[in-house]
GROMACS .gro file of C-alpha atoms in nm:
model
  135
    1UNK     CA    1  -1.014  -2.019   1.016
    2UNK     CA    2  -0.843  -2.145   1.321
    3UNK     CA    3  -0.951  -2.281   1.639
    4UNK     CA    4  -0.604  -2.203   1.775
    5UNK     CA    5  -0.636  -1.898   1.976
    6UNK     CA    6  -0.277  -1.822   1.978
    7UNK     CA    7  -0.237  -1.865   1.594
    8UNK     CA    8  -0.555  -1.616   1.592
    9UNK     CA    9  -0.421  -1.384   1.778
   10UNK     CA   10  -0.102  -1.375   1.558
   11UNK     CA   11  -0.359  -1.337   1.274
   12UNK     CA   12  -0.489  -1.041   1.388
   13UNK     CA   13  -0.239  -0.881   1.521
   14UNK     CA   14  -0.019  -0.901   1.154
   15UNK     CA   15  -0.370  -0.832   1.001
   16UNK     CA   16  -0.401  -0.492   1.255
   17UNK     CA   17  -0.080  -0.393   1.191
   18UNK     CA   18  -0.101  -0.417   0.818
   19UNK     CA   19  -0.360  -0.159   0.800
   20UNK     CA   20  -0.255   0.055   1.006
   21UNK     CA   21   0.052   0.087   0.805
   22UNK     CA   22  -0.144   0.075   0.455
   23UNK     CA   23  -0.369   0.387   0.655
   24UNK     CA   24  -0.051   0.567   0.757
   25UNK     CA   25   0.023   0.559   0.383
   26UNK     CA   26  -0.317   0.638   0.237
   27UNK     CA   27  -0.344   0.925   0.492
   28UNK     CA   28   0.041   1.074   0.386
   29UNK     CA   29  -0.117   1.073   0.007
   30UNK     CA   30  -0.442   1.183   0.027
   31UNK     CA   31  -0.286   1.473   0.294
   32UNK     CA   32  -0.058   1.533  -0.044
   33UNK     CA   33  -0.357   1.568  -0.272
   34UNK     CA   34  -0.563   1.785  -0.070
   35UNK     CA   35  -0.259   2.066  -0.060
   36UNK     CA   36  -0.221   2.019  -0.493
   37UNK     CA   37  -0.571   2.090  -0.496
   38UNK     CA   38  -0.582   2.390  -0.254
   39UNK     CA   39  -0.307   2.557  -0.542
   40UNK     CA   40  -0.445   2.679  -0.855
   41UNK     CA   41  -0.126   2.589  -1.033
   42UNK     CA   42  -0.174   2.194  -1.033
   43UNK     CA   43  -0.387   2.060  -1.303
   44UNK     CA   44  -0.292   1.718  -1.327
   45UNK     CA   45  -0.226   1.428  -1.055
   46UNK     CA   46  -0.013   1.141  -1.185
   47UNK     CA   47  -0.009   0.863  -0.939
   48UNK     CA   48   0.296   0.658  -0.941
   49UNK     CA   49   0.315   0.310  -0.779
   50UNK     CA   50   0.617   0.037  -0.779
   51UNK     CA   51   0.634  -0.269  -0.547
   52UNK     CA   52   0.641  -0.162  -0.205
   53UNK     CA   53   0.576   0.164  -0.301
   54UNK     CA   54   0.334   0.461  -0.432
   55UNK     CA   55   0.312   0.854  -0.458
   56UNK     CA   56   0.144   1.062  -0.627
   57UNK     CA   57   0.330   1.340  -0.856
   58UNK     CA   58   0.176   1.696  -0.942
   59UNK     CA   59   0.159   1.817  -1.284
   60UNK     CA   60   0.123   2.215  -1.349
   61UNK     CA   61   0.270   2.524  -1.177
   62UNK     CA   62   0.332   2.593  -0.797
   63UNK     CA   63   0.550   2.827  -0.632
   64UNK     CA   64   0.837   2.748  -0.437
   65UNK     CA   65   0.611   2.789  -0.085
   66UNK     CA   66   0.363   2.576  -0.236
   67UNK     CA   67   0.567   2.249  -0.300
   68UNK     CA   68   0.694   2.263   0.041
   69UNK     CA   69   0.399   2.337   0.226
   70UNK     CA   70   0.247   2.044  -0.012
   71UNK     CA   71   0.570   1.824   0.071
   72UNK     CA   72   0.543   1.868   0.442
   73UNK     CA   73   0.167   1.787   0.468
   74UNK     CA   74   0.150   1.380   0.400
   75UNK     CA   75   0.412   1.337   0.681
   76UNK     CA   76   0.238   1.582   0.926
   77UNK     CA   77  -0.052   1.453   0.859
   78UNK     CA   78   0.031   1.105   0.949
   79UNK     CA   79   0.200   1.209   1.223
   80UNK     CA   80  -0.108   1.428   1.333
   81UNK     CA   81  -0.303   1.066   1.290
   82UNK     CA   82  -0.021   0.894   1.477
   83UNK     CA   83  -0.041   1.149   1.780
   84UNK     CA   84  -0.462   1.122   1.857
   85UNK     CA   85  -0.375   0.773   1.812
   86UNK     CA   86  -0.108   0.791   2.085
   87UNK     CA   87  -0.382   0.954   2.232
   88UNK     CA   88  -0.634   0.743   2.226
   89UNK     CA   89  -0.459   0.390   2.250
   90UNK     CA   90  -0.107   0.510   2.404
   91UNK     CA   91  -0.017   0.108   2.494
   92UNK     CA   92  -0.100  -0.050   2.116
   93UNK     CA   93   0.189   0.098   1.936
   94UNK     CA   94   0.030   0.135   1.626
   95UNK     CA   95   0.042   0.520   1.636
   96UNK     CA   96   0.414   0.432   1.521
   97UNK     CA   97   0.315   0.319   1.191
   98UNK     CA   98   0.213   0.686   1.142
   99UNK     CA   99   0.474   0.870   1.341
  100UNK     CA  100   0.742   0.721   1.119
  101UNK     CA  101   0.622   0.916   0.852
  102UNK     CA  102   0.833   1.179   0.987
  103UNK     CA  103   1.153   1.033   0.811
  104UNK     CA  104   0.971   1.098   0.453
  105UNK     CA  105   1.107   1.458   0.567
  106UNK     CA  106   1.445   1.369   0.510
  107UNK     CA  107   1.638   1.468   0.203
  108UNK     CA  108   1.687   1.126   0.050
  109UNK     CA  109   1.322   1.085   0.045
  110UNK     CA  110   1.072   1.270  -0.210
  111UNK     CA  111   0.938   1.472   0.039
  112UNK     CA  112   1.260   1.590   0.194
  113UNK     CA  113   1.383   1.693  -0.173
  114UNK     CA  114   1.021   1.822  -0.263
  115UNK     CA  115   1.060   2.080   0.106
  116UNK     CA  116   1.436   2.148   0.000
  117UNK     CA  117   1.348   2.228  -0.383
  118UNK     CA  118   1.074   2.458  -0.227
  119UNK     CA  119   1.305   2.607   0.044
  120UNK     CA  120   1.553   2.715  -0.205
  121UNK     CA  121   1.324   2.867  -0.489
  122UNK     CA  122   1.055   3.046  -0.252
  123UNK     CA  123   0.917   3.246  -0.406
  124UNK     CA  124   0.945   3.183  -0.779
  125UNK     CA  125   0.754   2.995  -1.020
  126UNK     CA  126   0.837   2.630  -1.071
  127UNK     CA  127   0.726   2.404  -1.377
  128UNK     CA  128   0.638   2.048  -1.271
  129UNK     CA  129   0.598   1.735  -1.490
  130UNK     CA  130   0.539   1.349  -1.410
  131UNK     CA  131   0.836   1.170  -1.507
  132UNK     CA  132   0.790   0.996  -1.880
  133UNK     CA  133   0.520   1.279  -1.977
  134UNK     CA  134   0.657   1.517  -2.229
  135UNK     CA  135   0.450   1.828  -2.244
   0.00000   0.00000   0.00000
């Protein structure tokens, strides 16, 4: 505890800011999730987590339409979040930290591969394993 109010304030504001961007993540993930689990075809979820990172990772059988509509839904849904935010609080920036989801769309990024991958085999059956499981 401080009794400096500027030192507080910097407190807070890192403190505000550091969940917003741990929501913006936990929202993009969970958004992932509930897609897998709206397709028959995916009967495991392997979550994977590094450093600065985590994702989670279907295991089963979806259809080329079904990994990208599941790849597109963690970054619209954080954007969705970021937008009511904008909303809601349109001077406190922190809808950012959930609009910038939006680059996860991008082919260097899972997502962006996961949408591509989808794009190209639409409507065919694809088999889909967590990385290190042999099945």
């Amino acid at each position: 505890m401080t009794t400096d109010p500027i030192l507080f304030q910097a407190g807070l504001w890192l403190l505000v800011h550091a969940l917003f961007l741990l929501g913006g993540f936990l929202v993009h993930e969970w958004s992932h999730v509930a897609g897998m689990r709206l397709f028959r075809g995916v009967s495991d979820i392997v979550i994977s987590a590094g450093v600065l990172r985590f994702s989670v990772i279907p295991v089963g059988r979806l259809y080329g339409w079904q990994i990208a509509i599941v790849a597109t839904l963690g970054p619209s849904a954080s954007c969705l979040v970021g937008a009511l935010i904008a909303l809601l609080a349109p001077g406190s920036f922190l809808q950012y930290w959930f609009l910038l989801h939006a680059v996860f769309l991008l082919p260097f990024f899972g997502d962006g591969r996961g949408l591509i991958l989808g794009i190209r085999v639409w409507a065919r059956p694809v088999g889909l394993r967590a990385p290190g499981i042999n099945c």
